[in-house]
């Protein structure tokens, strides 16, 4: 079945360093969404990308959707302790209505 | 105050007992979802409902059942047939199933002893 793979699974960085997580789908996606889950919390929507090659920025966060609409990345510049959490990508494929989630990347930031 | 609620936050049950987790939303969303989250894994879809009185199986529906009698409510029953029920259960809703962001409830952590 359709799979969305996300790497790395864990990342420890020093505060101020950059961080990137990558998402790859086995099939072409209609869209890609990114969510953040703080420790002990629930996923919260960050952003959605729909167009091939699309790039969106939210302050220190940069999101990209690949040209083939099968991969995506989230890059955080100059991490802060408030960035700690697990970042999930998720995508729709076709018209099933089902959102397929990657396994998530857990980010730890050392002050 | 609009939102999606799940109760209780923590739930303990003995093996062999059925248990029902509640999920209520007042966002007037048509679509609702149930996910299971295990450590180190992403969210796996159990069931979803696109509209009242209709629901579809997700990727891991075995051992679970749902109902959608009201737009606001989508309860999940974890039956004794579910072999590994201990997990974190998340309910979500969205305006429709078409490419909308999903709004998640706070989750219920179920432990089966």
mmCIF file of N, CA, C and O in Angstrom, chain A:
data_model
loop_
_atom_site.group_PDB
_atom_site.id
_atom_site.type_symbol
_atom_site.label_atom_id
_atom_site.label_comp_id
_atom_site.label_asym_id
_atom_site.label_seq_id
_atom_site.Cartn_x
_atom_site.Cartn_y
_atom_site.Cartn_z
ATOM 1 N N UNK A 1 0.822 -1.201 0.000
ATOM 2 C CA UNK A 1 0.000 0.000 0.000
ATOM 3 C C UNK A 1 0.858 1.253 0.000
ATOM 4 O O UNK A 1 2.089 1.192 0.080
ATOM 5 N N UNK A 2 0.200 2.362 -0.067
ATOM 6 C CA UNK A 2 0.921 3.626 -0.106
ATOM 7 C C UNK A 2 1.660 3.867 1.197
ATOM 8 O O UNK A 2 1.139 3.596 2.280
ATOM 9 N N UNK A 3 2.895 4.359 1.083
ATOM 10 C CA UNK A 3 3.694 4.638 2.267
ATOM 11 C C UNK A 3 4.308 6.024 2.176
ATOM 12 O O UNK A 3 4.669 6.494 1.095
ATOM 13 N N UNK A 4 4.417 6.646 3.338
ATOM 14 C CA UNK A 4 5.130 7.914 3.446
ATOM 15 C C UNK A 4 6.241 7.709 4.470
ATOM 16 O O UNK A 4 5.968 7.383 5.626
ATOM 17 N N UNK A 5 7.466 7.837 4.012
ATOM 18 C CA UNK A 5 8.623 7.605 4.866
ATOM 19 C C UNK A 5 9.231 8.943 5.257
ATOM 20 O O UNK A 5 9.320 9.868 4.438
ATOM 21 N N UNK A 6 9.681 9.008 6.506
ATOM 22 C CA UNK A 6 10.232 10.257 7.001
ATOM 23 C C UNK A 6 11.564 9.976 7.676
ATOM 24 O O UNK A 6 11.682 9.030 8.458
ATOM 25 N N UNK A 7 12.568 10.783 7.393
ATOM 26 C CA UNK A 7 13.873 10.647 8.032
ATOM 27 C C UNK A 7 14.432 12.014 8.403
ATOM 28 O O UNK A 7 14.092 13.018 7.759
ATOM 29 N N UNK A 8 15.273 12.064 9.457
ATOM 30 C CA UNK A 8 15.604 10.963 10.350
ATOM 31 C C UNK A 8 14.482 10.713 11.357
ATOM 32 O O UNK A 8 13.543 11.501 11.420
ATOM 33 N N UNK A 9 14.575 9.673 12.144
ATOM 34 C CA UNK A 9 13.569 9.405 13.154
ATOM 35 C C UNK A 9 13.781 10.318 14.368
ATOM 36 O O UNK A 9 12.832 10.775 14.985
ATOM 37 N N UNK A 10 15.060 10.548 14.696
ATOM 38 C CA UNK A 10 15.412 11.427 15.816
ATOM 39 C C UNK A 10 16.533 12.356 15.385
ATOM 40 O O UNK A 10 17.371 11.993 14.564
ATOM 41 N N UNK A 11 16.551 13.543 15.974
ATOM 42 C CA UNK A 11 17.625 14.493 15.717
ATOM 43 C C UNK A 11 17.843 15.317 16.979
ATOM 44 O O UNK A 11 16.902 15.895 17.532
ATOM 45 N N UNK A 12 19.112 15.320 17.436
ATOM 46 C CA UNK A 12 19.498 16.169 18.562
ATOM 47 C C UNK A 12 20.374 17.278 18.025
ATOM 48 O O UNK A 12 21.347 17.000 17.326
ATOM 49 N N UNK A 13 20.048 18.510 18.335
ATOM 50 C CA UNK A 13 20.856 19.637 17.869
ATOM 51 C C UNK A 13 21.137 20.570 19.035
ATOM 52 O O UNK A 13 20.423 20.585 20.039
ATOM 53 N N UNK A 14 22.186 21.371 18.874
ATOM 54 C CA UNK A 14 22.477 22.428 19.831
ATOM 55 C C UNK A 14 21.618 23.635 19.440
ATOM 56 O O UNK A 14 21.413 23.894 18.230
ATOM 57 N N UNK A 15 21.139 24.339 20.420
ATOM 58 C CA UNK A 15 20.345 25.523 20.125
ATOM 59 C C UNK A 15 21.132 26.443 19.193
ATOM 60 O O UNK A 15 22.318 26.702 19.401
ATOM 61 N N UNK A 16 20.455 26.921 18.158
ATOM 62 C CA UNK A 16 21.110 27.782 17.182
ATOM 63 C C UNK A 16 21.504 27.059 15.901
ATOM 64 O O UNK A 16 21.728 27.699 14.867
ATOM 65 N N UNK A 17 21.594 25.725 15.978
ATOM 66 C CA UNK A 17 21.906 24.953 14.770
ATOM 67 C C UNK A 17 20.648 24.803 13.909
ATOM 68 O O UNK A 17 19.531 24.950 14.378
ATOM 69 N N UNK A 18 20.858 24.473 12.648
ATOM 70 C CA UNK A 18 19.739 24.244 11.739
ATOM 71 C C UNK A 18 19.288 22.787 11.826
ATOM 72 O O UNK A 18 20.025 21.906 12.292
ATOM 73 N N UNK A 19 18.065 22.538 11.329
ATOM 74 C CA UNK A 19 17.476 21.192 11.370
ATOM 75 C C UNK A 19 16.653 20.981 10.102
ATOM 76 O O UNK A 19 15.963 21.900 9.639
ATOM 77 N N UNK A 20 16.740 19.777 9.553
ATOM 78 C CA UNK A 20 15.926 19.439 8.380
ATOM 79 C C UNK A 20 15.361 18.033 8.530
ATOM 80 O O UNK A 20 16.073 17.117 8.939
ATOM 81 N N UNK A 21 14.108 17.867 8.200
ATOM 82 C CA UNK A 21 13.479 16.549 8.123
ATOM 83 C C UNK A 21 12.928 16.352 6.718
ATOM 84 O O UNK A 21 12.444 17.295 6.091
ATOM 85 N N UNK A 22 13.040 15.097 6.226
ATOM 86 C CA UNK A 22 12.683 14.785 4.855
ATOM 87 C C UNK A 22 11.551 13.758 4.813
ATOM 88 O O UNK A 22 11.495 12.846 5.634
ATOM 89 N N UNK A 23 10.708 13.910 3.825
ATOM 90 C CA UNK A 23 9.522 13.083 3.689
ATOM 91 C C UNK A 23 9.471 12.561 2.258
ATOM 92 O O UNK A 23 9.616 13.340 1.310
ATOM 93 N N UNK A 24 9.300 11.233 2.101
ATOM 94 C CA UNK A 24 9.233 10.641 0.764
ATOM 95 C C UNK A 24 8.043 9.711 0.658
ATOM 96 O O UNK A 24 7.828 8.860 1.517
ATOM 97 N N UNK A 25 7.295 9.861 -0.446
ATOM 98 C CA UNK A 25 6.122 9.027 -0.667
ATOM 99 C C UNK A 25 6.383 8.017 -1.781
ATOM 100 O O UNK A 25 7.111 8.298 -2.725
ATOM 101 N N UNK A 26 5.765 6.858 -1.655
ATOM 102 C CA UNK A 26 5.891 5.837 -2.698
ATOM 103 C C UNK A 26 5.011 6.163 -3.907
ATOM 104 O O UNK A 26 5.178 5.594 -4.976
ATOM 105 N N UNK A 27 4.068 7.086 -3.742
ATOM 106 C CA UNK A 27 3.191 7.482 -4.844
ATOM 107 C C UNK A 27 3.105 9.006 -4.910
ATOM 108 O O UNK A 27 3.480 9.698 -3.962
ATOM 109 N N UNK A 28 2.619 9.516 -6.012
ATOM 110 C CA UNK A 28 2.433 10.956 -6.162
ATOM 111 C C UNK A 28 1.344 11.440 -5.212
ATOM 112 O O UNK A 28 0.295 10.805 -5.077
ATOM 113 N N UNK A 29 1.620 12.535 -4.553
ATOM 114 C CA UNK A 29 0.678 13.091 -3.580
ATOM 115 C C UNK A 29 -0.101 14.259 -4.173
ATOM 116 O O UNK A 29 0.409 15.020 -4.993
ATOM 117 N N UNK A 30 -1.346 14.402 -3.741
ATOM 118 C CA UNK A 30 -2.154 15.561 -4.140
ATOM 119 C C UNK A 30 -1.730 16.796 -3.357
ATOM 120 O O UNK A 30 -1.833 17.922 -3.853
ATOM 121 N N UNK A 31 -1.273 16.589 -2.141
ATOM 122 C CA UNK A 31 -0.843 17.686 -1.290
ATOM 123 C C UNK A 31 0.089 17.134 -0.227
ATOM 124 O O UNK A 31 0.229 15.920 -0.087
ATOM 125 N N UNK A 32 0.741 17.992 0.512
ATOM 126 C CA UNK A 32 1.531 17.573 1.670
ATOM 127 C C UNK A 32 1.208 18.533 2.804
ATOM 128 O O UNK A 32 1.093 19.747 2.602
ATOM 129 N N UNK A 33 0.966 17.964 3.963
ATOM 130 C CA UNK A 33 0.712 18.764 5.151
ATOM 131 C C UNK A 33 1.802 18.463 6.178
ATOM 132 O O UNK A 33 2.349 17.354 6.212
ATOM 133 N N UNK A 34 2.088 19.440 7.013
ATOM 134 C CA UNK A 34 3.047 19.260 8.110
ATOM 135 C C UNK A 34 2.362 19.596 9.429
ATOM 136 O O UNK A 34 1.608 20.582 9.524
ATOM 137 N N UNK A 35 2.627 18.741 10.425
ATOM 138 C CA UNK A 35 2.079 18.905 11.760
ATOM 139 C C UNK A 35 3.217 18.858 12.772
ATOM 140 O O UNK A 35 4.242 18.203 12.555
ATOM 141 N N UNK A 36 2.991 19.533 13.914
ATOM 142 C CA UNK A 36 3.953 19.482 15.017
ATOM 143 C C UNK A 36 3.236 18.976 16.262
ATOM 144 O O UNK A 36 2.120 19.424 16.577
ATOM 145 N N UNK A 37 3.880 18.030 16.952
ATOM 146 C CA UNK A 37 3.331 17.483 18.180
ATOM 147 C C UNK A 37 4.344 17.722 19.302
ATOM 148 O O UNK A 37 5.438 17.156 19.287
ATOM 149 N N UNK A 38 3.969 18.559 20.254
ATOM 150 C CA UNK A 38 4.836 18.800 21.397
ATOM 151 C C UNK A 38 4.801 17.579 22.319
ATOM 152 O O UNK A 38 3.806 16.843 22.326
ATOM 153 N N UNK A 39 5.825 17.363 23.121
ATOM 154 C CA UNK A 39 5.824 16.223 24.043
ATOM 155 C C UNK A 39 4.579 16.228 24.918
ATOM 156 O O UNK A 39 4.237 17.232 25.537
ATOM 157 N N UNK A 40 3.871 15.102 24.946
ATOM 158 C CA UNK A 40 2.649 14.978 25.736
ATOM 159 C C UNK A 40 1.430 15.629 25.113
ATOM 160 O O UNK A 40 0.350 15.624 25.713
ATOM 161 N N UNK A 41 1.581 16.185 23.916
ATOM 162 C CA UNK A 41 0.474 16.897 23.285
ATOM 163 C C UNK A 41 -0.102 16.176 22.090
ATOM 164 O O UNK A 41 0.123 14.982 21.896
ATOM 165 N N UNK A 42 -0.855 16.913 21.304
ATOM 166 C CA UNK A 42 -1.472 16.349 20.113
ATOM 167 C C UNK A 42 -0.949 17.086 18.886
ATOM 168 O O UNK A 42 -0.445 18.205 19.000
ATOM 169 N N UNK A 43 -1.045 16.469 17.705
ATOM 170 C CA UNK A 43 -0.555 17.136 16.494
ATOM 171 C C UNK A 43 -1.316 18.424 16.201
ATOM 172 O O UNK A 43 -2.535 18.483 16.353
ATOM 173 N N UNK A 44 -0.558 19.435 15.787
ATOM 174 C CA UNK A 44 -1.137 20.721 15.409
ATOM 175 C C UNK A 44 -0.692 21.044 13.996
ATOM 176 O O UNK A 44 0.498 20.953 13.680
ATOM 177 N N UNK A 45 -1.625 21.410 13.169
ATOM 178 C CA UNK A 45 -1.350 21.716 11.758
ATOM 179 C C UNK A 45 -0.418 22.913 11.641
ATOM 180 O O UNK A 45 -0.595 23.938 12.318
ATOM 181 N N UNK A 46 0.585 22.768 10.763
ATOM 182 C CA UNK A 46 1.495 23.880 10.491
ATOM 183 C C UNK A 46 1.212 24.526 9.141
ATOM 184 O O UNK A 46 1.067 25.750 9.035
ATOM 185 N N UNK A 47 1.152 23.674 8.093
ATOM 186 C CA UNK A 47 1.061 24.233 6.754
ATOM 187 C C UNK A 47 0.644 23.168 5.758
ATOM 188 O O UNK A 47 0.773 21.962 6.034
ATOM 189 N N UNK A 48 0.152 23.596 4.602
ATOM 190 C CA UNK A 48 -0.166 22.679 3.501
ATOM 191 C C UNK A 48 0.472 23.213 2.219
ATOM 192 O O UNK A 48 0.414 24.415 1.946
ATOM 193 N N UNK A 49 1.066 22.308 1.451
ATOM 194 C CA UNK A 49 1.614 22.634 0.136
ATOM 195 C C UNK A 49 0.854 21.821 -0.894
ATOM 196 O O UNK A 49 0.558 20.641 -0.664
ATOM 197 N N UNK A 50 0.542 22.434 -2.030
ATOM 198 C CA UNK A 50 -0.276 21.780 -3.036
ATOM 199 C C UNK A 50 0.407 21.733 -4.408
ATOM 200 O O UNK A 50 0.266 20.757 -5.141
ATOM 201 N N UNK A 51 1.160 22.764 -4.735
ATOM 202 C CA UNK A 51 1.725 22.866 -6.086
ATOM 203 C C UNK A 51 3.106 22.230 -6.177
ATOM 204 O O UNK A 51 3.900 22.295 -5.244
ATOM 205 N N UNK A 52 3.392 21.665 -7.313
ATOM 206 C CA UNK A 52 4.708 21.106 -7.601
ATOM 207 C C UNK A 52 5.785 22.180 -7.438
ATOM 208 O O UNK A 52 5.641 23.279 -7.963
ATOM 209 N N UNK A 53 6.836 21.865 -6.661
ATOM 210 C CA UNK A 53 7.941 22.801 -6.476
ATOM 211 C C UNK A 53 7.649 23.948 -5.514
ATOM 212 O O UNK A 53 8.472 24.855 -5.357
ATOM 213 N N UNK A 54 6.517 23.889 -4.835
ATOM 214 C CA UNK A 54 6.117 24.990 -3.963
ATOM 215 C C UNK A 54 7.033 25.124 -2.763
ATOM 216 O O UNK A 54 7.485 24.128 -2.205
ATOM 217 N N UNK A 55 7.308 26.372 -2.382
ATOM 218 C CA UNK A 55 8.100 26.678 -1.188
ATOM 219 C C UNK A 55 7.326 27.697 -0.369
ATOM 220 O O UNK A 55 6.855 28.705 -0.904
ATOM 221 N N UNK A 56 7.184 27.405 0.921
ATOM 222 C CA UNK A 56 6.513 28.346 1.816
ATOM 223 C C UNK A 56 7.368 28.566 3.058
ATOM 224 O O UNK A 56 8.066 27.638 3.495
ATOM 225 N N UNK A 57 7.296 29.765 3.606
ATOM 226 C CA UNK A 57 8.074 30.077 4.809
ATOM 227 C C UNK A 57 7.151 30.573 5.915
ATOM 228 O O UNK A 57 6.182 31.297 5.669
ATOM 229 N N UNK A 58 7.500 30.145 7.135
ATOM 230 C CA UNK A 58 6.851 30.653 8.326
ATOM 231 C C UNK A 58 7.971 31.016 9.295
ATOM 232 O O UNK A 58 8.520 30.150 9.958
ATOM 233 N N UNK A 59 8.335 32.271 9.332
ATOM 234 C CA UNK A 59 9.418 32.744 10.207
ATOM 235 C C UNK A 59 10.685 31.922 9.941
ATOM 236 O O UNK A 59 11.266 31.987 8.875
ATOM 237 N N UNK A 60 11.128 31.093 10.874
ATOM 238 C CA UNK A 60 12.369 30.330 10.705
ATOM 239 C C UNK A 60 12.130 28.978 10.031
ATOM 240 O O UNK A 60 13.073 28.219 9.811
ATOM 241 N N UNK A 61 10.889 28.657 9.689
ATOM 242 C CA UNK A 61 10.560 27.373 9.079
ATOM 243 C C UNK A 61 10.364 27.546 7.576
ATOM 244 O O UNK A 61 9.648 28.442 7.135
ATOM 245 N N UNK A 62 11.014 26.661 6.799
ATOM 246 C CA UNK A 62 10.862 26.658 5.345
ATOM 247 C C UNK A 62 10.382 25.280 4.909
ATOM 248 O O UNK A 62 11.000 24.269 5.257
ATOM 249 N N UNK A 63 9.292 25.247 4.156
ATOM 250 C CA UNK A 63 8.675 24.010 3.684
ATOM 251 C C UNK A 63 8.794 23.951 2.172
ATOM 252 O O UNK A 63 8.561 24.945 1.474
ATOM 253 N N UNK A 64 9.152 22.744 1.665
ATOM 254 C CA UNK A 64 9.255 22.564 0.218
ATOM 255 C C UNK A 64 8.461 21.334 -0.208
ATOM 256 O O UNK A 64 8.415 20.333 0.506
ATOM 257 N N UNK A 65 7.878 21.400 -1.392
ATOM 258 C CA UNK A 65 7.188 20.266 -2.014
ATOM 259 C C UNK A 65 7.918 19.984 -3.321
ATOM 260 O O UNK A 65 8.123 20.880 -4.122
ATOM 261 N N UNK A 66 8.343 18.745 -3.507
ATOM 262 C CA UNK A 66 9.165 18.390 -4.653
ATOM 263 C C UNK A 66 8.462 18.558 -5.983
ATOM 264 O O UNK A 66 7.230 18.570 -6.063
ATOM 265 N N UNK A 67 9.280 18.643 -7.033
ATOM 266 C CA UNK A 67 8.744 18.827 -8.388
ATOM 267 C C UNK A 67 7.836 17.680 -8.805
ATOM 268 O O UNK A 67 6.834 17.884 -9.491
ATOM 269 N N UNK A 68 8.192 16.475 -8.400
ATOM 270 C CA UNK A 68 7.395 15.299 -8.753
ATOM 271 C C UNK A 68 6.246 15.049 -7.777
ATOM 272 O O UNK A 68 5.501 14.083 -7.928
ATOM 273 N N UNK A 69 6.115 15.895 -6.769
ATOM 274 C CA UNK A 69 5.066 15.773 -5.740
ATOM 275 C C UNK A 69 5.136 14.412 -5.029
ATOM 276 O O UNK A 69 4.117 13.817 -4.690
ATOM 277 N N UNK A 70 6.373 13.937 -4.814
ATOM 278 C CA UNK A 70 6.556 12.696 -4.071
ATOM 279 C C UNK A 70 7.451 12.904 -2.854
ATOM 280 O O UNK A 70 7.655 11.971 -2.084
ATOM 281 N N UNK A 71 7.991 14.110 -2.686
ATOM 282 C CA UNK A 71 8.815 14.342 -1.516
ATOM 283 C C UNK A 71 8.646 15.766 -1.022
ATOM 284 O O UNK A 71 8.184 16.656 -1.754
ATOM 285 N N UNK A 72 9.042 15.950 0.233
ATOM 286 C CA UNK A 72 8.904 17.254 0.871
ATOM 287 C C UNK A 72 9.955 17.376 1.961
ATOM 288 O O UNK A 72 10.529 16.375 2.413
ATOM 289 N N UNK A 73 10.225 18.609 2.357
ATOM 290 C CA UNK A 73 11.170 18.834 3.451
ATOM 291 C C UNK A 73 10.715 20.005 4.307
ATOM 292 O O UNK A 73 9.994 20.898 3.845
ATOM 293 N N UNK A 74 11.135 19.948 5.554
ATOM 294 C CA UNK A 74 10.930 21.046 6.505
ATOM 295 C C UNK A 74 12.295 21.413 7.053
ATOM 296 O O UNK A 74 13.004 20.546 7.577
ATOM 297 N N UNK A 75 12.656 22.668 6.926
ATOM 298 C CA UNK A 75 13.947 23.154 7.406
ATOM 299 C C UNK A 75 13.705 24.227 8.450
ATOM 300 O O UNK A 75 12.922 25.149 8.221
ATOM 301 N N UNK A 76 14.354 24.079 9.606
ATOM 302 C CA UNK A 76 14.284 25.094 10.647
ATOM 303 C C UNK A 76 15.653 25.755 10.778
ATOM 304 O O UNK A 76 16.662 25.073 10.999
ATOM 305 N N UNK A 77 15.681 27.048 10.649
ATOM 306 C CA UNK A 77 16.928 27.810 10.778
ATOM 307 C C UNK A 77 17.104 28.249 12.226
ATOM 308 O O UNK A 77 16.147 28.703 12.862
ATOM 309 N N UNK A 78 18.314 28.082 12.741
ATOM 310 C CA UNK A 78 18.637 28.568 14.097
ATOM 311 C C UNK A 78 17.614 28.080 15.123
ATOM 312 O O UNK A 78 16.828 28.870 15.663
ATOM 313 N N UNK A 79 17.636 26.788 15.396
ATOM 314 C CA UNK A 79 16.646 26.187 16.283
ATOM 315 C C UNK A 79 16.629 26.848 17.660
ATOM 316 O O UNK A 79 17.650 27.361 18.157
ATOM 317 N N UNK A 80 15.449 26.807 18.266
ATOM 318 C CA UNK A 80 15.254 27.293 19.634
ATOM 319 C C UNK A 80 14.644 26.162 20.449
ATOM 320 O O UNK A 80 14.088 25.211 19.893
ATOM 321 N N UNK A 81 14.692 26.284 21.771
ATOM 322 C CA UNK A 81 14.143 25.214 22.624
ATOM 323 C C UNK A 81 12.641 25.050 22.407
ATOM 324 O O UNK A 81 12.088 23.980 22.638
ATOM 325 N N UNK A 82 11.990 26.085 21.934
ATOM 326 C CA UNK A 82 10.546 25.993 21.663
ATOM 327 C C UNK A 82 10.238 25.147 20.426
ATOM 328 O O UNK A 82 9.072 24.815 20.180
ATOM 329 N N UNK A 83 11.269 24.796 19.654
ATOM 330 C CA UNK A 83 11.065 23.959 18.463
ATOM 331 C C UNK A 83 10.992 22.479 18.807
ATOM 332 O O UNK A 83 10.677 21.653 17.942
ATOM 333 N N UNK A 84 11.260 22.125 20.057
ATOM 334 C CA UNK A 84 11.242 20.726 20.480
ATOM 335 C C UNK A 84 9.885 20.089 20.201
ATOM 336 O O UNK A 84 8.838 20.694 20.436
ATOM 337 N N UNK A 85 9.920 18.864 19.680
ATOM 338 C CA UNK A 85 8.682 18.138 19.417
ATOM 339 C C UNK A 85 8.885 17.158 18.281
ATOM 340 O O UNK A 85 10.005 16.962 17.800
ATOM 341 N N UNK A 86 7.796 16.554 17.859
ATOM 342 C CA UNK A 86 7.826 15.622 16.737
ATOM 343 C C UNK A 86 7.117 16.251 15.554
ATOM 344 O O UNK A 86 5.993 16.740 15.695
ATOM 345 N N UNK A 87 7.785 16.245 14.415
ATOM 346 C CA UNK A 87 7.250 16.844 13.196
ATOM 347 C C UNK A 87 6.805 15.731 12.253
ATOM 348 O O UNK A 87 7.575 14.838 11.914
ATOM 349 N N UNK A 88 5.557 15.795 11.837
ATOM 350 C CA UNK A 88 4.983 14.800 10.938
ATOM 351 C C UNK A 88 4.653 15.433 9.596
ATOM 352 O O UNK A 88 4.092 16.527 9.539
ATOM 353 N N UNK A 89 4.964 14.698 8.528
ATOM 354 C CA UNK A 89 4.415 15.053 7.233
ATOM 355 C C UNK A 89 3.246 14.105 6.968
ATOM 356 O O UNK A 89 3.179 13.010 7.525
ATOM 357 N N UNK A 90 2.335 14.550 6.118
ATOM 358 C CA UNK A 90 1.167 13.727 5.786
ATOM 359 C C UNK A 90 0.656 14.161 4.424
ATOM 360 O O UNK A 90 0.688 15.353 4.101
ATOM 361 N N UNK A 91 0.186 13.197 3.647
ATOM 362 C CA UNK A 91 -0.278 13.546 2.323
ATOM 363 C C UNK A 91 -1.506 12.778 1.906
ATOM 364 O O UNK A 91 -1.756 11.665 2.380
ATOM 365 N N UNK A 92 -2.293 13.401 1.027
ATOM 366 C CA UNK A 92 -3.414 12.728 0.394
ATOM 367 C C UNK A 92 -2.947 12.201 -0.957
ATOM 368 O O UNK A 92 -2.209 12.869 -1.672
ATOM 369 N N UNK A 93 -3.400 10.996 -1.281
ATOM 370 C CA UNK A 93 -3.120 10.442 -2.600
ATOM 371 C C UNK A 93 -4.450 10.081 -3.247
ATOM 372 O O UNK A 93 -5.214 9.300 -2.703
ATOM 373 N N UNK A 94 -4.722 10.663 -4.400
ATOM 374 C CA UNK A 94 -5.995 10.401 -5.045
ATOM 375 C C UNK A 94 -7.150 11.014 -4.276
ATOM 376 O O UNK A 94 -6.993 12.004 -3.566
ATOM 377 N N UNK A 95 -8.323 10.389 -4.366
ATOM 378 C CA UNK A 95 -9.523 10.949 -3.747
ATOM 379 C C UNK A 95 -10.080 10.071 -2.647
ATOM 380 O O UNK A 95 -11.285 10.019 -2.424
ATOM 381 N N UNK A 96 -9.200 9.357 -1.960
ATOM 382 C CA UNK A 96 -9.688 8.448 -0.920
ATOM 383 C C UNK A 96 -10.170 9.181 0.313
ATOM 384 O O UNK A 96 -10.929 8.622 1.090
ATOM 385 N N UNK A 97 -9.717 10.411 0.517
ATOM 386 C CA UNK A 97 -10.051 11.116 1.742
ATOM 387 C C UNK A 97 -9.161 10.765 2.902
ATOM 388 O O UNK A 97 -9.293 11.321 3.984
ATOM 389 N N UNK A 98 -8.269 9.793 2.708
ATOM 390 C CA UNK A 98 -7.378 9.370 3.782
ATOM 391 C C UNK A 98 -6.079 10.146 3.722
ATOM 392 O O UNK A 98 -5.481 10.316 2.669
ATOM 393 N N UNK A 99 -5.643 10.599 4.896
ATOM 394 C CA UNK A 99 -4.383 11.298 5.017
ATOM 395 C C UNK A 99 -3.349 10.297 5.525
ATOM 396 O O UNK A 99 -3.554 9.678 6.574
ATOM 397 N N UNK A 100 -2.266 10.111 4.791
ATOM 398 C CA UNK A 100 -1.237 9.141 5.162
ATOM 399 C C UNK A 100 -0.097 9.879 5.861
ATOM 400 O O UNK A 100 0.500 10.791 5.272
ATOM 401 N N UNK A 101 0.200 9.477 7.091
ATOM 402 C CA UNK A 101 1.228 10.138 7.891
ATOM 403 C C UNK A 101 2.563 9.426 7.796
ATOM 404 O O UNK A 101 2.627 8.194 7.742
ATOM 405 N N UNK A 102 3.635 10.216 7.789
ATOM 406 C CA UNK A 102 4.963 9.663 7.984
ATOM 407 C C UNK A 102 5.146 9.306 9.444
ATOM 408 O O UNK A 102 4.305 9.618 10.298
ATOM 409 N N UNK A 103 6.275 8.649 9.763
ATOM 410 C CA UNK A 103 6.514 8.182 11.132
ATOM 411 C C UNK A 103 6.907 9.315 12.069
ATOM 412 O O UNK A 103 6.897 9.150 13.281
ATOM 413 N N UNK A 104 7.270 10.451 11.517
ATOM 414 C CA UNK A 104 7.641 11.590 12.338
ATOM 415 C C UNK A 104 9.131 11.682 12.603
ATOM 416 O O UNK A 104 9.840 10.669 12.608
ATOM 417 N N UNK A 105 9.608 12.903 12.805
ATOM 418 C CA UNK A 105 10.980 13.160 13.251
ATOM 419 C C UNK A 105 10.901 13.890 14.575
ATOM 420 O O UNK A 105 10.273 14.958 14.664
ATOM 421 N N UNK A 106 11.538 13.301 15.602
ATOM 422 C CA UNK A 106 11.536 13.926 16.923
ATOM 423 C C UNK A 106 12.774 14.783 17.083
ATOM 424 O O UNK A 106 13.903 14.286 16.952
ATOM 425 N N UNK A 107 12.573 16.041 17.337
ATOM 426 C CA UNK A 107 13.660 17.008 17.474
ATOM 427 C C UNK A 107 13.884 17.348 18.940
ATOM 428 O O UNK A 107 12.941 17.717 19.658
ATOM 429 N N UNK A 108 15.145 17.185 19.379
ATOM 430 C CA UNK A 108 15.557 17.626 20.712
ATOM 431 C C UNK A 108 16.530 18.775 20.521
ATOM 432 O O UNK A 108 17.430 18.691 19.683
ATOM 433 N N UNK A 109 16.385 19.829 21.303
ATOM 434 C CA UNK A 109 17.261 20.991 21.199
ATOM 435 C C UNK A 109 17.941 21.220 22.543
ATOM 436 O O UNK A 109 17.265 21.433 23.567
ATOM 437 N N UNK A 110 19.263 21.175 22.538
ATOM 438 C CA UNK A 110 20.029 21.388 23.770
ATOM 439 C C UNK A 110 20.318 22.865 23.930
ATOM 440 O O UNK A 110 20.874 23.482 23.041
ATOM 441 N N UNK A 111 19.953 23.431 25.092
ATOM 442 C CA UNK A 111 20.190 24.878 25.281
ATOM 443 C C UNK A 111 21.664 25.191 25.494
ATOM 444 O O UNK A 111 22.460 24.326 25.800
#
